[in-house]
Coordinates of C-alpha atoms and ligand atoms in Angstrom, one line a residue:
M1 CA 170.6 -32.9 -19.9
F2 CA 172.7 -32.7 -22.9
S3 CA 175.1 -30.3 -21.5
A4 CA 176.2 -32.8 -18.9
R5 CA 177.7 -35.1 -21.5
P6 CA 179.9 -33.3 -24.0
T7 CA 182.5 -35.4 -25.7
S8 CA 186.1 -34.4 -26.1
R9 CA 185.6 -33.5 -29.7
F10 CA 182.7 -31.0 -28.9
T11 CA 183.0 -27.8 -30.9
I12 CA 181.2 -24.8 -30.1
S13 CA 178.8 -25.3 -33.1
T14 CA 177.7 -28.5 -31.7
L15 CA 177.2 -26.8 -28.4
I16 CA 175.0 -23.9 -30.1
L17 CA 173.1 -26.7 -31.5
L18 CA 172.5 -28.7 -28.2
L19 CA 171.7 -25.3 -26.5
F20 CA 168.7 -25.1 -28.7
I21 CA 167.8 -28.7 -28.3
S22 CA 168.0 -28.6 -24.6
F23 CA 165.9 -25.6 -24.6
S24 CA 163.0 -27.5 -26.1
L25 CA 163.7 -30.7 -24.0
S26 CA 164.1 -29.0 -20.7
A27 CA 160.7 -27.4 -21.5
I28 CA 158.9 -30.7 -21.3
A29 CA 158.8 -30.4 -17.7
S30 CA 157.7 -26.8 -17.8
V31 CA 154.1 -25.6 -17.2
P32 CA 151.9 -26.1 -20.2
H33 CA 151.5 -22.9 -22.0
R34 CA 148.0 -21.7 -23.0
D35 CA 147.0 -18.3 -23.9
D36 CA 143.4 -18.5 -22.8
P37 CA 142.3 -15.0 -24.1
D38 CA 143.0 -16.0 -27.8
E39 CA 141.7 -19.5 -27.5
D40 CA 138.6 -18.9 -29.3
V41 CA 139.0 -15.7 -31.1
D42 CA 140.0 -16.9 -34.7
L43 CA 137.4 -15.1 -36.5
E44 CA 137.4 -12.0 -34.3
G45 CA 141.1 -11.7 -34.8
L46 CA 140.9 -12.3 -38.5
E47 CA 138.2 -9.6 -38.9
E48 CA 140.2 -7.2 -36.9
L49 CA 143.1 -7.7 -39.2
L50 CA 141.2 -7.8 -42.4
A51 CA 139.7 -4.4 -41.3
I52 CA 143.2 -2.9 -41.4
D53 CA 143.5 0.0 -43.8
D54 CA 146.1 -0.9 -46.3
S55 CA 147.0 2.9 -47.0
E56 CA 150.6 4.0 -47.1
E57 CA 152.1 4.1 -43.6
D58 CA 152.6 7.5 -42.2
E59 CA 155.7 7.7 -40.2
N60 CA 154.7 10.9 -38.4
Q61 CA 151.7 8.9 -37.0
K62 CA 153.7 5.9 -36.0
G63 CA 155.4 7.5 -33.1
Q64 CA 152.0 8.3 -31.4
A65 CA 150.4 5.0 -31.7
G66 CA 152.6 3.4 -29.2
Q67 CA 152.3 6.1 -26.6
E68 CA 148.8 5.1 -25.3
K69 CA 149.3 4.3 -21.5
L70 CA 148.5 0.6 -21.1
S71 CA 149.7 -1.8 -18.5
G72 CA 152.1 -4.6 -19.6
P73 CA 149.7 -7.6 -19.4
E74 CA 146.9 -5.6 -21.1
V75 CA 149.2 -4.8 -24.0
L76 CA 150.1 -8.4 -24.2
R77 CA 146.6 -9.4 -24.1
R78 CA 145.6 -7.1 -26.8
A79 CA 148.6 -7.9 -28.8
Q80 CA 147.9 -11.7 -28.6
R81 CA 144.3 -11.1 -29.9
V82 CA 146.1 -9.7 -33.1
V83 CA 147.8 -13.1 -33.7
L84 CA 145.5 -15.3 -35.6
E85 CA 145.2 -18.9 -34.2
L86 CA 145.2 -21.6 -37.0
S87 CA 143.7 -25.0 -36.8
N88 CA 143.6 -28.1 -39.0
E89 CA 140.3 -26.5 -40.4
N90 CA 141.4 -23.1 -41.4
A91 CA 145.1 -23.3 -41.9
K92 CA 145.2 -23.9 -45.5
R93 CA 142.6 -21.2 -46.5
I94 CA 144.2 -18.6 -44.4
I95 CA 147.7 -19.4 -45.7
D96 CA 146.6 -19.5 -49.3
G97 CA 144.2 -16.6 -49.0
N98 CA 146.7 -13.9 -47.8
E99 CA 149.5 -12.5 -49.6
Y100 CA 151.8 -12.4 -46.5
V101 CA 151.5 -14.7 -43.5
L102 CA 154.0 -14.9 -40.8
L103 CA 153.5 -18.3 -38.9
L104 CA 154.7 -19.4 -35.6
G105 CA 154.4 -23.1 -35.1
Y106 CA 154.6 -24.0 -31.3
A107 CA 153.9 -26.5 -28.8
P108 CA 152.2 -25.9 -25.6
W109 CA 154.9 -27.4 -23.5
C110 CA 157.8 -25.9 -25.2
H111 CA 159.6 -23.4 -23.1
R112 CA 161.2 -21.7 -26.1
S113 CA 157.8 -21.3 -27.6
A114 CA 156.4 -19.7 -24.6
E115 CA 159.3 -17.2 -24.7
M116 CA 158.7 -16.5 -28.3
M117 CA 155.0 -15.9 -27.9
P118 CA 155.1 -12.4 -26.2
Q119 CA 157.8 -11.4 -28.7
F120 CA 155.5 -12.5 -31.6
A121 CA 152.5 -10.8 -30.2
E122 CA 154.4 -7.5 -29.6
A123 CA 155.5 -7.7 -33.2
A124 CA 152.0 -8.4 -34.4
M125 CA 150.8 -5.3 -32.6
A126 CA 153.5 -3.1 -33.8
L127 CA 153.0 -4.3 -37.4
K128 CA 149.3 -3.8 -37.2
E129 CA 149.9 -0.2 -36.0
M130 CA 152.0 0.4 -38.9
G131 CA 149.4 -0.8 -41.2
S132 CA 151.6 -3.7 -42.5
P133 CA 150.0 -6.1 -44.9
L134 CA 151.4 -9.0 -43.0
L135 CA 149.2 -11.3 -41.2
L136 CA 150.7 -12.9 -38.0
A137 CA 149.3 -16.3 -37.1
K138 CA 150.2 -19.2 -34.8
L139 CA 149.6 -22.9 -34.8
D140 CA 149.6 -25.3 -31.9
A141 CA 151.5 -27.8 -34.0
E142 CA 150.8 -30.6 -31.5
R143 CA 147.1 -30.2 -31.4
H144 CA 146.7 -29.6 -35.1
A145 CA 149.4 -31.9 -36.4
K146 CA 147.8 -32.4 -39.7
A147 CA 148.0 -28.6 -40.5
A148 CA 151.6 -28.5 -39.0
S149 CA 152.7 -31.2 -41.3
L150 CA 151.1 -29.7 -44.2
L151 CA 152.9 -26.2 -43.5
G152 CA 156.1 -27.8 -42.9
I153 CA 156.5 -27.2 -39.2
K154 CA 159.0 -29.8 -37.9
G155 CA 160.2 -28.3 -34.6
F156 CA 159.3 -25.8 -32.0
P157 CA 159.2 -22.8 -32.1
T158 CA 159.3 -22.6 -36.0
L159 CA 158.7 -19.2 -37.8
L160 CA 157.9 -19.3 -41.4
L161 CA 156.9 -16.7 -44.0
F162 CA 154.2 -17.5 -46.5
V163 CA 153.9 -15.3 -49.5
N164 CA 150.9 -16.2 -51.6
G165 CA 150.9 -19.7 -50.0
S166 CA 154.4 -20.6 -50.5
S167 CA 156.9 -21.0 -47.6
H168 CA 160.1 -19.1 -46.9
P169 CA 162.4 -19.7 -44.0
Y170 CA 162.6 -17.1 -41.4
T171 CA 166.0 -15.6 -41.1
G172 CA 165.6 -12.6 -38.6
G173 CA 166.1 -12.1 -35.0
F174 CA 163.8 -13.2 -32.2
T175 CA 162.8 -10.1 -30.3
G176 CA 159.6 -8.3 -31.3
E177 CA 161.5 -5.6 -32.6
E178 CA 163.7 -7.8 -34.8
I179 CA 160.6 -9.6 -36.1
V180 CA 159.1 -6.4 -37.0
I181 CA 162.2 -5.2 -38.8
W182 CA 162.6 -8.5 -40.7
A183 CA 158.9 -8.7 -41.7
R184 CA 158.9 -5.2 -43.0
K185 CA 162.0 -5.9 -45.2
R186 CA 160.2 -8.9 -46.8
T187 CA 157.0 -7.0 -47.2
G188 CA 158.5 -4.1 -49.3
V189 CA 159.4 -1.6 -46.6
P190 CA 163.2 -2.2 -46.1
I191 CA 163.8 1.4 -45.2
I192 CA 162.2 4.1 -43.1
R193 CA 162.5 7.7 -44.5
L194 CA 162.7 10.2 -41.9
S195 CA 161.9 13.7 -43.0
S196 CA 161.8 15.9 -40.1
V197 CA 163.8 16.4 -37.0
T198 CA 160.7 15.7 -34.8
V199 CA 160.1 12.5 -36.3
A200 CA 163.8 11.6 -36.0
E201 CA 163.7 12.4 -32.4
E202 CA 160.8 10.0 -32.0
F203 CA 162.5 7.4 -33.9
L204 CA 165.6 7.7 -31.7
K205 CA 163.5 7.2 -28.5
K206 CA 162.4 3.9 -29.7
H207 CA 165.4 2.5 -31.5
Q208 CA 168.7 1.5 -30.1
M209 CA 170.3 0.2 -33.2
F210 CA 169.8 1.3 -36.9
A211 CA 171.8 2.1 -40.1
V212 CA 171.3 5.7 -41.2
G213 CA 171.8 6.8 -44.8
L214 CA 172.1 10.4 -45.9
F215 CA 171.4 11.0 -49.6
E216 CA 170.8 14.1 -51.5
N217 CA 168.1 12.8 -54.0
F218 CA 167.6 9.2 -53.0
E219 CA 169.0 8.0 -56.3
G220 CA 171.9 6.8 -58.2
H221 CA 174.4 4.0 -57.6
D222 CA 175.2 4.6 -54.1
Y223 CA 171.6 4.9 -53.0
E224 CA 170.8 1.7 -55.0
E225 CA 173.4 -0.2 -53.3
F226 CA 172.2 1.2 -49.9
V227 CA 168.6 -0.1 -50.7
K228 CA 170.1 -3.5 -51.8
A229 CA 171.8 -3.8 -48.6
A230 CA 168.9 -2.7 -46.6
T231 CA 166.8 -5.4 -48.2
A232 CA 169.3 -8.3 -48.0
D233 CA 170.2 -7.6 -44.4
N234 CA 168.1 -9.5 -41.9
E235 CA 168.1 -7.7 -38.6
I236 CA 169.1 -4.0 -38.8
Q237 CA 166.5 -1.2 -39.3
F238 CA 167.7 1.1 -42.1
V239 CA 166.6 4.7 -42.1
E240 CA 167.3 7.4 -44.7
T241 CA 167.0 11.1 -44.9
N242 CA 168.2 13.9 -47.4
N243 CA 168.2 16.5 -44.5
I244 CA 171.4 17.0 -42.6
D245 CA 169.6 18.5 -39.7
V246 CA 167.6 15.1 -39.5
A247 CA 170.8 13.1 -40.0
V248 CA 172.8 14.7 -37.1
V249 CA 169.9 14.1 -34.6
L250 CA 170.6 10.3 -35.3
F251 CA 174.3 10.5 -36.0
P252 CA 176.1 13.6 -34.7
D253 CA 179.1 13.2 -37.1
A254 CA 177.0 12.8 -40.2
R255 CA 178.5 14.7 -43.0
P256 CA 176.5 16.1 -46.1
K257 CA 179.4 16.3 -48.5
N258 CA 179.2 12.7 -50.0
N259 CA 176.6 10.1 -49.5
F260 CA 176.8 9.1 -45.8
L261 CA 176.3 5.9 -44.1
G262 CA 176.6 5.3 -40.4
L263 CA 175.7 2.6 -38.0
V264 CA 174.2 3.4 -34.5
K265 CA 174.1 0.9 -31.7
S266 CA 173.7 0.8 -28.0
G267 CA 176.4 1.3 -25.4
P268 CA 179.8 3.0 -25.8
E269 CA 181.3 3.1 -29.4
R270 CA 177.7 4.0 -30.3
Y271 CA 178.5 5.5 -33.6
E272 CA 180.4 3.8 -36.6
T273 CA 180.9 5.5 -39.9
F274 CA 181.1 3.5 -43.2
E275 CA 184.2 4.6 -44.9
D276 CA 184.2 2.3 -47.9
S277 CA 182.7 2.5 -51.4
F278 CA 179.0 1.9 -51.6
E279 CA 178.6 -1.7 -52.7
E280 CA 176.0 -3.9 -51.2
G281 CA 178.6 -6.6 -50.1
K282 CA 180.8 -3.9 -48.5
I283 CA 177.9 -2.5 -46.6
L284 CA 176.7 -5.6 -45.4
Q285 CA 180.2 -6.7 -44.3
F286 CA 180.6 -3.3 -42.5
L287 CA 177.4 -4.0 -40.6
D288 CA 178.4 -7.6 -39.7
Y289 CA 181.7 -6.5 -38.2
N290 CA 180.4 -3.6 -36.4
K291 CA 176.9 -4.4 -35.2
F292 CA 177.8 -5.9 -31.9
P293 CA 178.4 -3.7 -28.9
L294 CA 181.9 -3.8 -27.2
V295 CA 180.7 -6.4 -24.9
T296 CA 177.6 -8.6 -26.0
V297 CA 175.5 -10.0 -23.3
L298 CA 174.5 -13.6 -24.5
T299 CA 170.8 -14.5 -24.5
E300 CA 168.7 -17.3 -25.9
F301 CA 167.6 -14.8 -28.4
N302 CA 171.0 -13.8 -29.7
S303 CA 173.2 -16.9 -29.3
I304 CA 172.9 -18.0 -32.9
R305 CA 173.7 -14.6 -34.2
V306 CA 176.7 -14.5 -31.9
H307 CA 177.9 -17.8 -33.0
S308 CA 177.4 -16.9 -36.7
S309 CA 179.4 -13.7 -36.5
P310 CA 182.0 -13.3 -39.1
I311 CA 184.2 -12.3 -36.1
K312 CA 185.3 -15.8 -35.4
V313 CA 187.6 -15.2 -32.4
Q314 CA 185.4 -14.7 -29.4
V315 CA 186.2 -14.2 -25.8
Y316 CA 183.7 -15.2 -23.3
I317 CA 183.4 -13.9 -19.8
F318 CA 181.5 -16.1 -17.4
A319 CA 180.4 -14.3 -14.2
E320 CA 177.7 -13.4 -11.9
A321 CA 175.9 -10.2 -12.8
V322 CA 177.3 -8.4 -9.9
D323 CA 181.0 -9.3 -10.9
F324 CA 180.3 -8.6 -14.4
N325 CA 179.2 -5.1 -13.7
K326 CA 182.3 -4.5 -11.9
L327 CA 184.4 -5.7 -14.7
L328 CA 182.5 -4.1 -17.5
P329 CA 184.6 -0.9 -17.8
L330 CA 187.8 -2.9 -17.9
L331 CA 186.3 -5.4 -20.5
Q332 CA 185.1 -2.5 -22.6
N333 CA 188.5 -0.9 -22.6
V334 CA 190.1 -4.0 -23.8
A335 CA 187.4 -4.8 -26.2
R336 CA 187.8 -1.4 -27.8
K337 CA 191.3 -2.3 -28.9
F338 CA 190.3 -5.3 -30.6
K339 CA 187.2 -3.9 -32.2
S340 CA 186.0 -6.0 -35.3
K341 CA 188.7 -8.6 -34.7
I342 CA 187.6 -10.2 -31.3
L343 CA 183.9 -10.4 -30.1
F344 CA 183.5 -10.0 -26.4
V345 CA 180.5 -11.9 -25.0
Y346 CA 179.3 -12.1 -21.4
A347 CA 177.5 -15.2 -20.3
D348 CA 175.8 -15.0 -16.9
T349 CA 176.6 -17.9 -14.8
A350 CA 173.4 -17.7 -12.9
D351 CA 171.6 -18.9 -16.2
D352 CA 172.5 -22.5 -16.4
N353 CA 171.1 -23.0 -19.8
L354 CA 173.6 -20.4 -21.3
A355 CA 176.8 -20.6 -19.3
K356 CA 177.0 -24.2 -18.1
P357 CA 177.4 -26.0 -21.4
F358 CA 180.2 -23.6 -22.2
L359 CA 182.0 -24.2 -18.9
T360 CA 181.5 -28.0 -19.3
L361 CA 183.6 -27.7 -22.4
F362 CA 186.4 -26.6 -20.1
G363 CA 185.5 -28.9 -17.4
L364 CA 185.3 -25.9 -15.1
E365 CA 183.2 -24.7 -12.5
S366 CA 183.9 -21.6 -10.4
E367 CA 182.4 -19.0 -8.3
E368 CA 185.0 -16.4 -9.6
P369 CA 184.8 -14.9 -13.2
I370 CA 186.2 -17.0 -15.8
V371 CA 187.7 -15.8 -19.1
A372 CA 187.7 -18.2 -22.0
A373 CA 187.9 -18.0 -25.8
F374 CA 186.9 -19.8 -28.9
D375 CA 188.3 -19.8 -32.4
N376 CA 185.2 -20.7 -34.2
E377 CA 187.2 -21.2 -37.4
N378 CA 188.6 -24.4 -36.1
G379 CA 187.0 -25.0 -32.8
S380 CA 190.0 -24.4 -30.6
K381 CA 189.5 -23.2 -27.2
Y382 CA 191.5 -21.2 -24.8
L383 CA 191.5 -20.2 -21.1
L384 CA 192.9 -17.2 -19.4
E385 CA 194.7 -18.9 -16.6
S386 CA 196.3 -15.8 -14.9
D387 CA 194.2 -13.3 -12.8
L388 CA 192.0 -11.2 -14.9
T389 CA 193.3 -7.7 -15.2
A390 CA 193.4 -5.2 -18.1
N391 CA 196.8 -6.3 -18.9
S392 CA 196.4 -10.1 -18.7
L393 CA 193.3 -9.8 -20.9
E394 CA 195.0 -7.7 -23.5
E395 CA 197.9 -10.1 -23.5
F396 CA 195.5 -13.0 -24.0
C397 CA 193.7 -11.3 -26.8
H398 CA 197.0 -10.5 -28.6
G399 CA 198.0 -14.2 -28.1
L400 CA 194.7 -15.3 -29.7
L401 CA 195.1 -13.1 -32.8
H402 CA 198.7 -14.0 -33.3
G403 CA 198.3 -17.8 -32.8
T404 CA 200.7 -17.8 -29.9
L405 CA 198.5 -19.1 -27.1
S406 CA 198.3 -22.8 -26.5
P407 CA 194.8 -24.1 -26.8
Y408 CA 193.1 -25.4 -23.7
Y409 CA 192.7 -29.1 -23.0
K410 CA 190.8 -30.1 -20.1
S411 CA 192.0 -32.6 -17.6
E412 CA 190.9 -34.1 -14.3
P413 CA 193.6 -33.6 -11.4
I414 CA 196.4 -36.1 -11.6
P415 CA 195.3 -39.0 -9.6
D416 CA 197.2 -40.2 -6.5
T417 CA 196.9 -44.0 -7.0
K418 CA 197.6 -45.9 -10.1
G419 CA 195.5 -49.2 -9.9
I420 CA 196.0 -52.2 -12.0
V421 CA 194.6 -50.3 -14.9
H422 CA 196.3 -46.8 -14.9
A423 CA 194.0 -43.9 -14.9
V424 CA 195.3 -41.4 -17.4
V425 CA 194.2 -37.8 -17.4
G426 CA 194.7 -35.0 -20.0
K427 CA 197.8 -33.8 -18.1
T428 CA 199.5 -37.2 -17.9
F429 CA 198.7 -38.3 -21.4
D430 CA 202.0 -37.3 -22.7
T431 CA 204.1 -38.9 -19.8
L432 CA 202.1 -42.1 -19.4
V433 CA 201.3 -42.9 -23.0
L434 CA 203.1 -41.0 -25.6
N435 CA 206.5 -40.6 -24.0
S436 CA 206.6 -43.8 -21.9
D437 CA 208.8 -46.5 -23.5
K438 CA 206.2 -49.3 -22.7
N439 CA 203.5 -50.5 -25.0
V440 CA 200.1 -49.0 -23.8
L441 CA 196.7 -50.5 -24.2
L442 CA 194.4 -47.5 -23.6
E443 CA 190.7 -47.8 -23.1
V444 CA 188.9 -44.5 -24.0
Y445 CA 185.5 -44.4 -22.2
T446 CA 182.8 -41.9 -21.0
P447 CA 180.6 -42.4 -18.0
W448 CA 177.6 -42.4 -20.0
C449 CA 178.5 -44.8 -22.8
I450 CA 176.5 -48.1 -23.1
N451 CA 179.2 -50.7 -23.5
C452 CA 181.9 -48.9 -21.5
E453 CA 181.4 -50.7 -18.4
A454 CA 181.6 -54.2 -19.9
V455 CA 184.9 -53.3 -21.7
S456 CA 186.4 -51.9 -18.6
K457 CA 185.7 -55.1 -16.7
Q458 CA 187.5 -56.9 -19.8
I459 CA 190.5 -54.6 -19.5
E460 CA 190.8 -55.2 -15.9
Q461 CA 190.7 -58.9 -16.4
L462 CA 193.3 -58.6 -19.0
A463 CA 195.5 -56.4 -16.8
K464 CA 195.3 -59.1 -14.1
H465 CA 196.2 -61.7 -16.5
F466 CA 199.3 -60.0 -17.7
E467 CA 200.1 -58.6 -14.3
G468 CA 204.0 -58.7 -14.1
L469 CA 204.5 -58.2 -17.7
D470 CA 206.7 -55.1 -17.8
S471 CA 206.5 -54.1 -21.2
I472 CA 202.9 -53.1 -21.4
I473 CA 200.7 -50.8 -19.5
F474 CA 197.0 -51.1 -19.4
A475 CA 195.3 -47.6 -18.9
R476 CA 192.0 -45.9 -19.1
I477 CA 190.9 -42.3 -19.9
D478 CA 187.6 -40.7 -19.2
A479 CA 187.1 -38.7 -22.4
S480 CA 184.4 -36.6 -21.1
L481 CA 186.8 -34.9 -18.6
N482 CA 190.1 -35.1 -20.3
E483 CA 191.3 -34.0 -23.7
H484 CA 194.6 -34.2 -25.5
P485 CA 195.4 -32.8 -29.1
K486 CA 196.7 -36.3 -30.0
L487 CA 193.6 -38.1 -28.8
Q488 CA 190.9 -37.5 -31.3
I489 CA 188.3 -40.1 -30.5
N490 CA 184.6 -39.8 -30.8
D491 CA 183.2 -43.1 -30.4
Y492 CA 183.2 -45.0 -27.0
P493 CA 184.5 -47.3 -25.8
S494 CA 187.7 -47.2 -28.0
L495 CA 190.7 -49.6 -27.5
L496 CA 193.9 -48.1 -28.7
F497 CA 197.2 -50.0 -28.7
Y498 CA 200.2 -47.8 -28.7
P499 CA 203.3 -49.8 -29.7
S500 CA 206.3 -48.9 -27.8
G501 CA 208.2 -48.2 -31.0
D502 CA 205.5 -46.1 -32.7
K503 CA 203.5 -44.1 -30.5
L504 CA 202.2 -41.7 -33.0
N505 CA 200.4 -44.5 -34.8
P506 CA 198.1 -46.4 -32.3
I507 CA 196.3 -49.5 -33.6
K508 CA 192.6 -49.2 -33.0
L509 CA 191.1 -52.5 -31.9
S510 CA 187.9 -53.8 -33.1
K511 CA 184.8 -52.6 -31.5
K512 CA 183.9 -55.7 -29.2
P513 CA 187.1 -57.9 -29.1
S514 CA 186.6 -61.1 -26.9
L515 CA 188.9 -61.5 -24.1
K516 CA 190.6 -64.3 -26.0
E517 CA 191.2 -62.1 -28.9
L518 CA 192.7 -59.4 -26.7
V519 CA 195.0 -61.9 -25.2
M520 CA 196.2 -63.2 -28.5
F521 CA 196.6 -59.6 -29.8
I522 CA 198.9 -58.7 -27.0
N523 CA 200.9 -61.9 -27.3
A524 CA 201.4 -61.2 -30.9
N525 CA 202.3 -57.5 -30.4
V526 CA 204.2 -57.5 -27.1
K527 CA 207.6 -59.2 -26.6
I528 CA 206.5 -61.8 -23.9
E529 CA 209.4 -62.3 -21.3
E530 CA 209.2 -66.0 -20.9
D531 CA 211.0 -66.2 -17.7
R532 CA 208.1 -64.3 -16.1
G533 CA 206.0 -67.4 -16.3
I534 CA 203.1 -65.6 -18.3
S535 CA 200.9 -68.4 -19.4
T536 CA 200.1 -69.2 -23.0
P537 CA 197.0 -67.7 -24.4
D538 CA 195.2 -71.0 -24.7
Q539 CA 195.4 -71.9 -21.1
T540 CA 194.1 -68.8 -19.7
T541 CA 191.5 -68.0 -22.2
K542 CA 190.0 -71.4 -21.5
D543 CA 189.9 -70.7 -17.9
E544 CA 188.4 -67.2 -18.2
L545 CA 186.1 -67.6 -21.0
Ligands
LIG1 C1 150.7 -12.4 -54.7 O1 149.5 -12.8 -55.5 C2 148.9 -11.5 -56.0 C3 147.7 -11.9 -56.9 O2 148.1 -12.8 -57.9 C4 149.8 -10.6 -56.8 O3 149.2 -9.4 -57.3 C5 151.1 -10.3 -55.9 O4 151.9 -9.5 -56.6 C6 151.6 -11.5 -55.3 N1 152.6 -11.1 -54.3 C7 153.9 -11.4 -54.3 C8 154.8 -10.8 -53.3 O5 154.4 -12.1 -55.2
LIG2 C1 193.1 -22.6 -34.9 O1 193.4 -21.4 -35.4 C2 194.3 -20.6 -34.6 C3 194.6 -19.3 -35.2 O2 194.3 -19.4 -36.6 C4 195.7 -21.3 -34.6 O3 196.6 -20.7 -33.8 C5 195.4 -22.7 -33.8 O4 196.6 -23.5 -33.9 C6 194.4 -23.4 -34.7 N1 194.1 -24.6 -34.0 C7 193.7 -25.9 -34.5 C8 193.5 -27.0 -33.6 O5 193.9 -26.0 -35.6

């Protein structure tokens, strides 16, 4: 797996990327996914969809539609029938023949595709109930590779919106609800208007997070900016009303005096009031900074959103669910003090896909909760090394914001033995390499790199050859487990020569030097003490090569 081999230069962005790659890759081994019920229902599905009445959606009815009592699997089966299955034969006709098609390109073996499928089906069902003009379709991109290539499906899962046949990237979230919200914004319904208390109460039962606007006449500058923001935003449902009684159902502190905008979300700190002037950009920024709960639980669905948050300083708590639940009140109390400055994220250590890659960045493994932080602006990482208490966490957060914490560099434990080639670790890099008065030839390797072993052998031979020469140390460092701010290498193996008089400017040796070249290099750069009886390069290299 990728997560087992991060380099010392890994940033969290690479990690997020790998997280996603590894999801698809790890899925190769998973059970093939086939939804048999919809295997052969193309036309049935299409007819069902085409039969949909395009009339204006009535929000009053929407509440009731979802209340039929159906079992989970039954809902899913019904929902999947609403998703049209495309093939090489029908893809172009259906994409071109409909104003709006949201397409899911999937592969039967792909684990993330399989996770997407029920969310997509749920969205299809909800959109159908709402009378949305959007057609939801899926394509087995492996079986129908021709259609996949025609439609521009390159990975799995891929979501694309086709408007009158032309493709637009999908920019929404990945839960059923988020797909619905995004789809409606892109098909002309960016805002839901709530006109009675009953409707508002129904709405509240179904939605955890939304932005609510209170406007007297639904017109004027502020309202126009509100609509623009609702359309531009990708994931938050906007609702509007001109009735204060309706507004207070959704947002108890809503005030009718001026135009009002509030954000409602789950968990404590449920309500956030927009205090700025109504401008699209300011509204969007307000939402971006406030939409996450005090502590966000990381999932496969939200990891990209968390990472792309404008709140770049992020504190991660890695723990088992039981420990996390115990810690939650403490975390929330501290998080409240750093609202909109630091994002608090919880990753369940039981979920290898989510937590492990992050912990590997720190070279850590632990049964105990771990608190770490990332500055996504520059990729620095930090570790809370003292015990986790409200005070230690708060201090840690202050340090993060004020730049007074030392970034964390991972290191293996300091080894007991030296060996002919010294093993340097993160913690000993300063003493053994930078601050030592000797010349140092350092081999930077990783366990997985292809040429590393051969070069290691060479360096050992070299060390033996120069054994007894006091002015040079031969050393090696495993870059997958050790980091140092002054060691910024990302190709392996690398050979670095640190001259004794100029440690800050190491000389990088060529990629694949021969032993002879190495001996010559050292002879040229290191003062050879004649009386030690070190042989001349010509003699040895002849012997050894
Ligand atoms: C799609 O095409 C139809 C027919 O030409 C047109 O009326 C409609 O406005 C188009 N839709 C969009 C969103 O451009
Ligand atoms: C990253 O940014 C933080 C805060 O701005 C700063 O304290 C830290 O030194 C930076 N780290 C690097 C490697 O630039």
